[in-house]
Amino acid sequence: MASASLKLPVIQNWSCHNCGGCCREHLIEITEDEKRRIENQGWTQKDGIPADRPVIQKIGPKRYRLTHKDNGACVFLNEEGLCRIHAKFGEPEKPLACQVYPYAFHPRGNRIATSLRFSCPSVVRNAGTALEEQQAGLQELCDQVVSGRQTQVVPPTVHAKAQLSWKDINRFIEALDVSMQDKSVNFTVRLLRTLEWMNLVEQAQFETVKGARLQDFLQLMLEASSKAQPDNDLPVLRPSFMSRMMFRQLAAQMARHDTDQLARGGIKTRVQLLETVLRFSSGAGQVPALREPTSVVTAFGALPNKVVAFSQLENAFQGRRPEIDELFERYMRVKIQGIHFCGVACHNLSVVDGFRTLVMMYPVTMWLARWRAARRGHTEVELLDVQAALATADHNFAYSPALGTGSAKNRIRQLAKMNQIAALCGWYSL
Ligand code: SF4
C-alpha cells in the first residue's frame, strides 16, 4: 500500500527526554492484537511487574487498557522512568499509542498533517531534534496509524451550512496559518484580527466561492482585518459577568486531570469534582486546589501551598514578553497546520467553531498561568508559568470527552454570539 505523504510542522522540534510523564498521565487503550502480544510476552513479578493485579484490564466490550500502579504509573514503567516493554523487546513491541505520543496524524486531503500534543513538556519547550530530520521514522509511524484510510476522511465543514472540498479547506488552513504569523503586531492582536475575519466567514455562503475565488476572498479578509486593527493599541474591555462564568467553567475543564487514580476514586472523588465545578461557576472565594500533572510538576517545579482567590486573577499581571508570544504562535500554528482543531481530530467541529475553541486556549492558558504565578506569590507571569499552564490545558484540548458535548460546543457559540471571545482574550492577555 502506497504511503500518504506526510506534512510536518517545520517550526517544531521534539525528542523524548524520558520524563516518563506520558506513562503516568495517559490511560493507554490497546487493541485485541496488542493485548495478545503483551500477554505472549510473559510478564512476571521477576520483571518488576506488580503481583497484585493483571497487566491489562477490560474497560468494556472488546476494550482493554494497560493497568496502572497505585502511584499512578503504568505497570510497565520502571524506576528509571523507562518502559520495560521497550527495554526487553524493542520499541515496535509497545502499544502503537505509546509509540505515537506526542504526535498526532490527521488526514488533510491527499496528505497527512502532523500535529503534536503540548501536554508533553519537551513539545512545549521545543526541545529536541527538528521534525524535518525525523521524516523517515515519522512516515513509518504514520503509515501504521493511518494505514491507507486517509481517503475515507471527509473534510470538516467551514460552518454549519458550508461543505467544501479538501483543496478549499486547505486554503482556509493556509490563511489561518498566515494570520498567526504577522509579527508587526502582538499575538493578542493577531488572534483578534483572525476572529474578526472568521466571523465574516460564518456569514458567507460558499456555493460559488471556490478555488481561485475563495483564494481572493481569503486574501481580502486578511487585508481588511489588518486595516481594521493596524497596531497593538487595543481597548481592553472587561468581559461580562456571564461570559466570565462560562469562561471559568471551561478553565475548570481544561485544568482537569483525569488519571487512573481519579477513575478509581469512587463517589468521594466525584463529589469533590462537582464541588470544584460549582466553585468555578460562582467564581467567589478561593480557587479550589488544582492538581498539576506529574509531568508538569517534574518539568516546571512544584508550587508552594499558597491560597489564591478568584478575585486576584481578575487583576492585570506583568510579564508580557516576546517569548510568550512565540510560544502561542508555535502552539496555534502546529494545531492549525496539523488540522488538530476541527473535523475528526476535534469533536467534528467546523473550521469556524474549531478555530474559536482553539482561540479559547489562549485566555484559559493565561488564566492558569496567572493562577500559577499567584501561587508563587507573584504578580508577574513568567514563561515557565505559561509553559506549565499550556502543558496542563493541552492534555484536554481535542481529547476530553467533556469538551465534545453539546453543552460545551454551545458555550463556545454563545461566547462568540455575545462577542466575548475577543473580550476574554484581551482581558486575560496579561
Ligand atoms: S507500555 Fe511503556 S510506553 Fe506505554 S505507557 Fe506503559 S511504560 Fe509507557
CSV table of C-alpha atoms and ligand atoms in Angstrom, one decimal:
chain,number,residue,atom,x,y,z
A,1,MET,CA,0.0,0.0,0.0
A,2,ALA,CA,1.4,3.4,-1.0
A,3,SER,CA,2.3,5.8,1.8
A,4,ALA,CA,0.3,9.0,2.2
A,5,SER,CA,2.8,11.8,2.1
A,6,LEU,CA,3.4,13.4,5.5
A,7,LYS,CA,3.2,17.2,6.1
A,8,LEU,CA,5.4,18.2,9.1
A,9,PRO,CA,5.3,21.5,11.0
A,10,VAL,CA,8.7,23.0,10.2
A,11,ILE,CA,8.5,25.2,13.3
A,12,GLN,CA,8.7,22.4,15.8
A,13,ASN,CA,11.4,20.3,17.4
A,14,TRP,CA,10.9,17.3,19.7
A,15,SER,CA,12.8,14.4,21.2
A,16,CYS,CA,11.8,12.3,24.2
A,17,HIS,CA,13.7,13.3,27.4
A,18,ASN,CA,12.5,10.2,29.3
A,19,CYS,CA,10.5,12.2,31.9
A,20,GLY,CA,8.0,9.2,32.0
A,21,GLY,CA,5.2,11.8,32.3
A,22,CYS,CA,3.1,10.3,29.4
A,23,CYS,CA,3.3,6.8,31.1
A,24,ARG,CA,1.7,8.4,34.2
A,25,GLU,CA,-0.7,10.8,32.8
A,26,HIS,CA,-2.3,8.9,29.9
A,27,LEU,CA,-4.6,5.9,30.1
A,28,ILE,CA,-3.4,3.6,27.3
A,29,GLU,CA,-6.2,1.8,25.4
A,30,ILE,CA,-4.9,-1.2,23.4
A,31,THR,CA,-6.3,-3.3,20.6
A,32,GLU,CA,-7.0,-7.0,20.9
A,33,ASP,CA,-3.9,-7.8,18.8
A,34,GLU,CA,-1.8,-5.7,21.2
A,35,LYS,CA,-3.4,-7.4,24.2
A,36,ARG,CA,-2.5,-10.8,22.8
A,37,ARG,CA,1.0,-9.6,22.0
A,38,ILE,CA,1.6,-8.3,25.5
A,39,GLU,CA,0.2,-11.5,27.1
A,40,ASN,CA,2.5,-13.6,25.0
A,41,GLN,CA,5.5,-11.6,26.2
A,42,GLY,CA,5.0,-13.5,29.5
A,43,TRP,CA,5.5,-10.8,32.1
A,44,THR,CA,6.0,-11.9,35.7
A,45,GLN,CA,6.9,-10.4,39.1
A,46,LYS,CA,10.6,-11.2,38.3
A,47,ASP,CA,10.4,-8.5,35.6
A,48,GLY,CA,9.3,-6.0,38.3
A,49,ILE,CA,5.7,-6.2,37.4
A,50,PRO,CA,3.3,-5.9,40.5
A,51,ALA,CA,2.0,-9.3,41.6
A,52,ASP,CA,-1.4,-8.0,42.8
A,53,ARG,CA,-3.0,-7.1,39.5
A,54,PRO,CA,-3.2,-8.1,35.9
A,55,VAL,CA,-1.1,-6.0,33.4
A,56,ILE,CA,-4.2,-5.4,31.3
A,57,GLN,CA,-7.7,-4.6,32.3
A,58,LYS,CA,-11.0,-4.8,30.5
A,59,ILE,CA,-12.9,-1.5,30.3
A,60,GLY,CA,-15.8,-2.5,28.0
A,61,PRO,CA,-16.9,-5.0,25.4
A,62,LYS,CA,-13.7,-5.7,23.4
A,63,ARG,CA,-12.0,-2.7,25.0
A,64,TYR,CA,-8.8,-3.0,27.1
A,65,ARG,CA,-6.2,-0.8,28.7
A,66,LEU,CA,-2.9,-1.1,30.4
A,67,THR,CA,-3.1,-1.2,34.2
A,68,HIS,CA,-1.6,1.4,36.4
A,69,LYS,CA,0.1,1.1,39.8
A,70,ASP,CA,-1.1,2.8,43.0
A,71,ASN,CA,1.4,5.6,42.4
A,72,GLY,CA,-0.4,6.3,39.0
A,73,ALA,CA,2.4,4.9,36.8
A,74,CYS,CA,1.8,2.3,34.0
A,75,VAL,CA,2.7,-1.2,35.3
A,76,PHE,CA,5.5,-1.3,32.6
A,77,LEU,CA,7.2,1.9,33.7
A,78,ASN,CA,10.4,1.1,35.6
A,79,GLU,CA,12.1,3.0,38.4
A,80,GLU,CA,14.4,4.8,36.0
A,81,GLY,CA,11.3,6.2,34.1
A,82,LEU,CA,11.8,3.8,31.2
A,83,CYS,CA,9.4,1.3,29.5
A,84,ARG,CA,10.0,-2.3,30.3
A,85,ILE,CA,8.5,-3.5,27.0
A,86,HIS,CA,10.8,-1.1,25.1
A,87,ALA,CA,13.8,-2.3,27.1
A,88,LYS,CA,13.2,-6.0,26.8
A,89,PHE,CA,11.6,-6.4,23.3
A,90,GLY,CA,12.2,-3.1,21.5
A,91,GLU,CA,10.0,-0.1,20.7
A,92,PRO,CA,7.9,-1.8,17.9
A,93,GLU,CA,6.5,-4.2,20.6
A,94,LYS,CA,5.0,-1.4,22.6
A,95,PRO,CA,1.3,-0.4,22.0
A,96,LEU,CA,1.0,1.9,19.0
A,97,ALA,CA,-0.5,4.7,21.1
A,98,CYS,CA,2.8,4.7,23.2
A,99,GLN,CA,4.9,4.9,20.1
A,100,VAL,CA,2.9,7.7,18.6
A,101,TYR,CA,2.7,10.1,21.6
A,102,PRO,CA,3.1,13.1,21.4
A,103,TYR,CA,2.4,13.0,17.7
A,104,ALA,CA,-1.0,13.0,16.1
A,105,PHE,CA,-1.6,12.3,12.4
A,106,HIS,CA,-4.6,13.7,10.6
A,107,PRO,CA,-5.6,13.3,7.0
A,108,ARG,CA,-5.6,16.6,5.2
A,109,GLY,CA,-6.8,15.7,1.7
A,110,ASN,CA,-4.2,13.7,-0.1
A,111,ARG,CA,-1.6,14.3,2.6
A,112,ILE,CA,-1.3,13.6,6.3
A,113,ALA,CA,-0.8,16.5,8.6
A,114,THR,CA,1.3,16.0,11.7
A,115,SER,CA,0.4,17.8,15.0
A,116,LEU,CA,1.8,17.5,18.4
A,117,ARG,CA,0.4,17.3,21.9
A,118,PHE,CA,1.7,20.1,24.1
A,119,SER,CA,0.9,18.1,27.2
A,120,CYS,CA,4.5,16.8,26.7
A,121,PRO,CA,6.9,19.3,28.4
A,122,SER,CA,9.5,18.7,25.6
A,123,VAL,CA,7.0,19.8,23.0
A,124,VAL,CA,6.1,22.9,25.0
A,125,ARG,CA,9.8,23.8,25.3
A,126,ASN,CA,10.5,23.0,21.7
A,127,ALA,CA,13.3,20.7,22.9
A,128,GLY,CA,15.0,18.2,20.7
A,129,THR,CA,15.5,17.4,17.0
A,130,ALA,CA,13.7,19.3,14.2
A,131,LEU,CA,10.8,17.3,13.0
A,132,GLU,CA,12.1,17.6,9.4
A,133,GLU,CA,15.1,15.5,10.4
A,134,GLN,CA,12.7,12.8,11.7
A,135,GLN,CA,10.8,12.4,8.5
A,136,ALA,CA,11.6,8.7,7.8
A,137,GLY,CA,10.7,7.5,11.2
A,138,LEU,CA,7.5,9.6,11.4
A,139,GLN,CA,6.4,8.3,7.9
A,140,GLU,CA,6.7,4.8,9.2
A,141,LEU,CA,4.7,5.5,12.3
A,142,CYS,CA,2.1,7.5,10.3
A,143,ASP,CA,1.6,4.5,7.9
A,144,GLN,CA,0.8,2.3,10.8
A,145,VAL,CA,-1.7,4.8,12.3
A,146,VAL,CA,-3.4,5.9,9.1
A,147,SER,CA,-2.9,2.6,7.2
A,148,GLY,CA,-4.4,3.8,3.9
A,149,ARG,CA,-7.6,5.1,5.4
A,150,GLN,CA,-6.9,8.8,4.7
A,151,THR,CA,-9.1,8.9,1.6
A,152,GLN,CA,-12.2,7.9,3.7
A,153,VAL,CA,-11.9,11.0,5.9
A,154,VAL,CA,-14.3,13.8,4.7
A,155,PRO,CA,-13.2,17.4,5.2
A,156,PRO,CA,-14.6,19.4,8.1
A,157,THR,CA,-17.4,21.8,7.2
A,158,VAL,CA,-16.4,25.5,7.1
A,159,HIS,CA,-19.5,26.3,9.2
A,160,ALA,CA,-22.9,24.6,9.7
A,161,LYS,CA,-24.0,25.3,6.2
A,162,ALA,CA,-20.9,25.1,4.1
A,163,GLN,CA,-19.1,21.9,3.0
A,164,LEU,CA,-16.1,22.4,0.7
A,165,SER,CA,-13.5,20.1,-0.9
A,166,TRP,CA,-10.2,19.3,0.8
A,167,LYS,CA,-8.5,21.6,-1.6
A,168,ASP,CA,-10.6,24.6,-0.4
A,169,ILE,CA,-10.3,23.6,3.2
A,170,ASN,CA,-6.6,23.6,2.8
A,171,ARG,CA,-6.9,27.2,1.5
A,172,PHE,CA,-8.6,28.1,4.9
A,173,ILE,CA,-5.8,26.3,6.8
A,174,GLU,CA,-3.2,28.3,5.0
A,175,ALA,CA,-5.0,31.6,5.5
A,176,LEU,CA,-5.3,30.9,9.2
A,177,ASP,CA,-1.6,30.0,9.4
A,178,VAL,CA,-0.6,33.2,7.6
A,179,SER,CA,-2.9,35.2,10.0
A,180,MET,CA,-1.0,33.8,13.0
A,181,GLN,CA,2.4,35.0,11.7
A,182,ASP,CA,2.2,38.8,11.3
A,183,LYS,CA,5.0,39.8,13.7
A,184,SER,CA,4.2,43.5,13.2
A,185,VAL,CA,1.6,43.2,16.0
A,186,ASN,CA,1.5,41.2,19.2
A,187,PHE,CA,-0.1,37.8,19.4
A,188,THR,CA,-3.3,39.0,21.0
A,189,VAL,CA,-4.0,41.3,18.1
A,190,ARG,CA,-3.3,38.6,15.6
A,191,LEU,CA,-5.9,36.4,17.4
A,192,LEU,CA,-8.5,39.2,17.4
A,193,ARG,CA,-7.9,40.0,13.7
A,194,THR,CA,-8.4,36.4,12.8
A,195,LEU,CA,-11.5,36.0,15.0
A,196,GLU,CA,-12.9,39.1,13.1
A,197,TRP,CA,-12.5,37.6,9.7
A,198,MET,CA,-13.8,34.2,10.8
A,199,ASN,CA,-17.0,36.0,12.0
A,200,LEU,CA,-17.4,37.2,8.4
A,201,VAL,CA,-16.7,33.7,7.1
A,202,GLU,CA,-19.5,32.4,9.3
A,203,GLN,CA,-22.0,34.6,7.5
A,204,ALA,CA,-20.7,33.8,3.9
A,205,GLN,CA,-22.2,31.2,1.6
A,206,PHE,CA,-19.7,29.3,-0.4
A,207,GLU,CA,-21.7,27.8,-3.3
A,208,THR,CA,-20.0,29.9,-5.9
A,209,VAL,CA,-16.9,31.0,-3.9
A,210,LYS,CA,-14.5,28.2,-4.5
A,211,GLY,CA,-11.0,27.6,-5.9
A,212,ALA,CA,-9.3,30.9,-7.1
A,213,ARG,CA,-12.3,33.0,-6.0
A,214,LEU,CA,-12.0,31.6,-2.5
A,215,GLN,CA,-8.3,32.4,-2.5
A,216,ASP,CA,-9.2,36.0,-3.4
A,217,PHE,CA,-11.9,36.1,-0.7
A,218,LEU,CA,-9.5,35.0,2.0
A,219,GLN,CA,-6.8,37.4,0.8
A,220,LEU,CA,-9.4,40.2,1.1
A,221,MET,CA,-10.4,39.1,4.6
A,222,LEU,CA,-6.7,39.1,5.8
A,223,GLU,CA,-6.1,42.6,4.4
A,224,ALA,CA,-9.4,44.0,5.8
A,225,SER,CA,-8.8,42.7,9.3
A,226,SER,CA,-5.2,44.1,9.3
A,227,LYS,CA,-6.5,47.5,8.3
A,228,ALA,CA,-9.3,47.4,10.9
A,229,GLN,CA,-6.7,46.8,13.7
A,230,PRO,CA,-3.4,48.1,12.4
A,231,ASP,CA,-1.4,48.2,15.6
A,232,ASN,CA,-1.2,46.9,19.2
A,233,ASP,CA,-3.4,49.7,20.6
A,234,LEU,CA,-6.3,47.6,21.8
A,235,PRO,CA,-9.1,48.8,24.1
A,236,VAL,CA,-9.3,46.3,27.0
A,237,LEU,CA,-12.9,45.6,27.7
A,238,ARG,CA,-14.0,43.8,30.9
A,239,PRO,CA,-15.8,40.7,29.8
A,240,SER,CA,-19.4,40.4,31.0
A,241,PHE,CA,-20.3,38.6,34.2
A,242,MET,CA,-22.0,35.8,32.3
A,243,SER,CA,-19.1,35.3,29.9
A,244,ARG,CA,-16.6,35.1,32.8
A,245,MET,CA,-18.7,32.5,34.5
A,246,MET,CA,-18.8,30.4,31.2
A,247,PHE,CA,-15.0,31.0,30.8
A,248,ARG,CA,-14.3,29.7,34.4
A,249,GLN,CA,-16.3,26.6,33.7
A,250,LEU,CA,-14.2,26.0,30.6
A,251,ALA,CA,-11.0,26.7,32.6
A,252,ALA,CA,-12.1,24.1,35.2
A,253,GLN,CA,-12.5,21.5,32.5
A,254,MET,CA,-9.2,22.4,30.9
A,255,ALA,CA,-7.3,22.2,34.2
A,256,ARG,CA,-8.9,18.9,35.0
A,257,HIS,CA,-6.6,16.0,35.1
A,258,ASP,CA,-8.2,12.5,34.7
A,259,THR,CA,-5.9,9.8,35.8
A,260,ASP,CA,-6.2,6.2,36.8
A,261,GLN,CA,-6.2,7.2,40.4
A,262,LEU,CA,-9.1,9.5,39.8
A,263,ALA,CA,-11.0,6.9,37.8
A,264,ARG,CA,-10.7,4.6,40.8
A,265,GLY,CA,-11.6,7.3,43.3
A,266,GLY,CA,-15.3,6.4,43.5
A,267,ILE,CA,-18.1,8.6,44.9
A,268,LYS,CA,-15.9,10.8,47.1
A,269,THR,CA,-13.9,11.9,44.1
A,270,ARG,CA,-17.0,12.6,42.0
A,271,VAL,CA,-18.5,14.7,44.8
A,272,GLN,CA,-15.2,16.7,45.0
A,273,LEU,CA,-15.2,17.2,41.3
A,274,LEU,CA,-18.8,18.5,41.5
A,275,GLU,CA,-17.8,20.9,44.3
A,276,THR,CA,-14.9,22.2,42.2
A,277,VAL,CA,-17.2,22.8,39.2
A,278,LEU,CA,-19.7,24.7,41.4
A,279,ARG,CA,-16.9,26.9,42.9
A,280,PHE,CA,-15.6,27.7,39.5
A,281,SER,CA,-19.1,28.7,38.3
A,282,SER,CA,-19.6,31.1,41.2
A,283,GLY,CA,-16.0,32.5,41.0
A,284,ALA,CA,-16.2,33.6,44.6
A,285,GLY,CA,-13.7,32.9,47.4
A,286,GLN,CA,-10.6,30.7,46.9
A,287,VAL,CA,-9.7,28.8,43.7
A,288,PRO,CA,-10.0,25.1,44.6
A,289,ALA,CA,-6.8,23.2,44.7
A,290,LEU,CA,-5.8,22.4,41.1
A,291,ARG,CA,-3.6,19.4,40.8
A,292,GLU,CA,-1.0,19.8,38.1
A,293,PRO,CA,0.0,16.6,36.1
A,294,THR,CA,3.2,14.9,37.4
A,295,SER,CA,5.0,15.7,34.2
A,296,VAL,CA,4.3,19.4,34.7
A,297,VAL,CA,5.5,19.3,38.3
A,298,THR,CA,8.6,17.4,37.2
A,299,ALA,CA,9.4,19.7,34.3
A,300,PHE,CA,8.4,23.1,35.8
A,301,GLY,CA,8.6,22.6,39.6
A,302,ALA,CA,6.1,22.1,42.4
A,303,LEU,CA,4.1,25.1,43.6
A,304,PRO,CA,4.1,26.4,47.2
A,305,ASN,CA,0.9,25.6,49.0
A,306,LYS,CA,-0.5,29.2,48.8
A,307,VAL,CA,-4.1,30.2,48.8
A,308,VAL,CA,-5.3,32.1,45.7
A,309,ALA,CA,-8.6,34.0,45.5
A,310,PHE,CA,-10.5,34.1,42.2
A,311,SER,CA,-10.6,37.9,42.5
A,312,GLN,CA,-6.7,38.1,42.4
A,313,LEU,CA,-6.8,36.6,38.9
A,314,GLU,CA,-9.0,39.4,37.6
A,315,ASN,CA,-6.2,41.9,38.0
A,316,ALA,CA,-3.8,42.6,35.2
A,317,PHE,CA,-0.4,40.8,35.7
A,318,GLN,CA,3.0,41.9,34.5
A,319,GLY,CA,5.4,39.9,32.3
A,320,ARG,CA,4.4,40.2,28.7
A,321,ARG,CA,7.5,39.0,26.8
A,322,PRO,CA,8.2,38.1,23.2
A,323,GLU,CA,8.9,34.5,24.3
A,324,ILE,CA,5.3,34.1,25.4
A,325,ASP,CA,4.0,35.3,22.0
A,326,GLU,CA,6.4,32.9,20.3
A,327,LEU,CA,5.1,30.0,22.4
A,328,PHE,CA,1.5,30.8,21.5
A,329,GLU,CA,2.3,31.4,17.8
A,330,ARG,CA,4.0,28.0,17.6
A,331,TYR,CA,1.2,26.3,19.5
A,332,MET,CA,-1.5,27.7,17.3
A,333,ARG,CA,0.4,27.1,14.1
A,334,VAL,CA,1.1,23.5,15.0
A,335,LYS,CA,-2.6,22.9,15.8
A,336,ILE,CA,-3.7,24.7,12.6
A,337,GLN,CA,-1.2,23.1,10.2
A,338,GLY,CA,-1.9,19.7,11.9
A,339,ILE,CA,-5.7,20.3,11.5
A,340,HIS,CA,-6.0,19.4,15.2
A,341,PHE,CA,-8.8,21.9,15.9
A,342,CYS,CA,-11.7,20.7,13.8
A,343,GLY,CA,-13.2,17.8,11.9
A,344,VAL,CA,-12.4,14.2,13.0
A,345,ALA,CA,-9.4,15.3,15.1
A,346,CYS,CA,-11.5,17.6,17.3
A,347,HIS,CA,-15.1,16.6,18.1
A,348,ASN,CA,-16.2,17.0,14.5
A,349,LEU,CA,-16.2,20.8,14.8
A,350,SER,CA,-16.5,23.1,11.8
A,351,VAL,CA,-13.5,25.2,10.9
A,352,VAL,CA,-15.1,28.3,12.4
A,353,ASP,CA,-16.2,26.6,15.7
A,354,GLY,CA,-13.0,24.7,15.9
A,355,PHE,CA,-10.9,27.8,15.5
A,356,ARG,CA,-12.9,29.6,18.2
A,357,THR,CA,-12.4,26.7,20.5
A,358,LEU,CA,-8.7,26.8,19.8
A,359,VAL,CA,-8.6,30.5,20.5
A,360,MET,CA,-10.1,29.9,23.9
A,361,MET,CA,-6.9,28.0,24.8
A,362,TYR,CA,-5.3,31.5,24.9
A,363,PRO,CA,-7.3,33.1,27.7
A,364,VAL,CA,-7.6,29.7,29.5
A,365,THR,CA,-3.8,29.2,29.5
A,366,MET,CA,-3.1,32.8,30.6
A,367,TRP,CA,-5.7,32.5,33.4
A,368,LEU,CA,-3.9,29.3,34.6
A,369,ALA,CA,-0.6,31.0,34.2
A,370,ARG,CA,-1.9,33.8,36.5
A,371,TRP,CA,-3.0,31.3,39.0
A,372,ARG,CA,0.4,29.6,38.9
A,373,ALA,CA,2.2,33.0,39.4
A,374,ALA,CA,-0.2,33.9,42.2
A,375,ARG,CA,0.6,30.5,43.9
A,376,ARG,CA,4.2,31.6,43.8
A,377,GLY,CA,3.2,34.9,45.4
A,378,HIS,CA,4.0,36.9,42.2
A,379,THR,CA,2.0,39.4,40.1
A,380,GLU,CA,4.3,38.8,37.2
A,381,VAL,CA,3.8,35.8,34.9
A,382,GLU,CA,7.0,34.0,33.7
A,383,LEU,CA,7.4,32.0,30.6
A,384,LEU,CA,7.6,28.9,32.8
A,385,ASP,CA,4.1,29.6,34.2
A,386,VAL,CA,2.7,29.8,30.6
A,387,GLN,CA,4.5,26.7,29.5
A,388,ALA,CA,3.2,24.7,32.6
A,389,ALA,CA,-0.3,26.1,32.1
A,390,LEU,CA,-0.3,25.1,28.4
A,391,ALA,CA,1.0,21.6,29.1
A,392,THR,CA,-1.8,21.2,31.6
A,393,ALA,CA,-4.6,22.6,29.4
A,394,ASP,CA,-3.5,20.9,26.2
A,395,HIS,CA,-3.8,17.5,27.9
A,396,ASN,CA,-7.6,18.0,27.4
A,397,PHE,CA,-7.8,20.0,24.2
A,398,ALA,CA,-9.4,17.9,21.4
A,399,TYR,CA,-9.3,14.8,23.7
A,400,SER,CA,-11.5,15.4,26.8
A,401,PRO,CA,-15.0,14.0,26.0
A,402,ALA,CA,-16.4,16.8,28.3
A,403,LEU,CA,-15.3,19.3,25.7
A,404,GLY,CA,-17.1,17.5,22.8
A,405,THR,CA,-20.5,17.5,24.4
A,406,GLY,CA,-23.4,19.6,23.0
A,407,SER,CA,-23.3,22.0,26.0
A,408,ALA,CA,-19.5,22.6,25.6
A,409,LYS,CA,-20.0,23.4,21.9
A,410,ASN,CA,-22.9,25.6,22.7
A,411,ARG,CA,-20.8,27.5,25.3
A,412,ILE,CA,-18.3,28.5,22.6
A,413,ARG,CA,-21.1,29.5,20.2
A,414,GLN,CA,-22.8,31.6,22.9
A,415,LEU,CA,-19.5,33.4,23.8
A,416,ALA,CA,-19.0,34.1,20.0
A,417,LYS,CA,-22.5,35.4,19.7
A,418,MET,CA,-22.1,37.8,22.6
A,419,ASN,CA,-18.8,38.9,21.1
A,420,GLN,CA,-17.0,37.8,24.2
A,421,ILE,CA,-14.2,35.6,22.9
A,422,ALA,CA,-12.3,38.7,21.9
A,423,ALA,CA,-13.0,40.4,25.2
A,424,LEU,CA,-11.7,37.3,27.1
A,425,CYS,CA,-8.5,37.2,25.0
A,426,GLY,CA,-7.9,40.9,25.7
A,427,TRP,CA,-8.7,40.7,29.4
A,428,TYR,CA,-6.5,37.8,30.3
A,429,SER,CA,-3.7,38.6,27.9
A,430,LEU,CA,-1.8,39.9,31.0
B,1,SF4,S1,3.6,0.5,27.9
B,1,SF4,FE1,5.6,1.5,28.2
B,1,SF4,S2,5.5,3.4,26.9
B,1,SF4,FE2,3.4,2.6,27.2
B,1,SF4,S3,2.6,3.7,29.0
B,1,SF4,FE3,3.4,1.7,29.7
B,1,SF4,S4,5.5,2.2,30.3
B,1,SF4,FE4,4.8,3.9,29.0
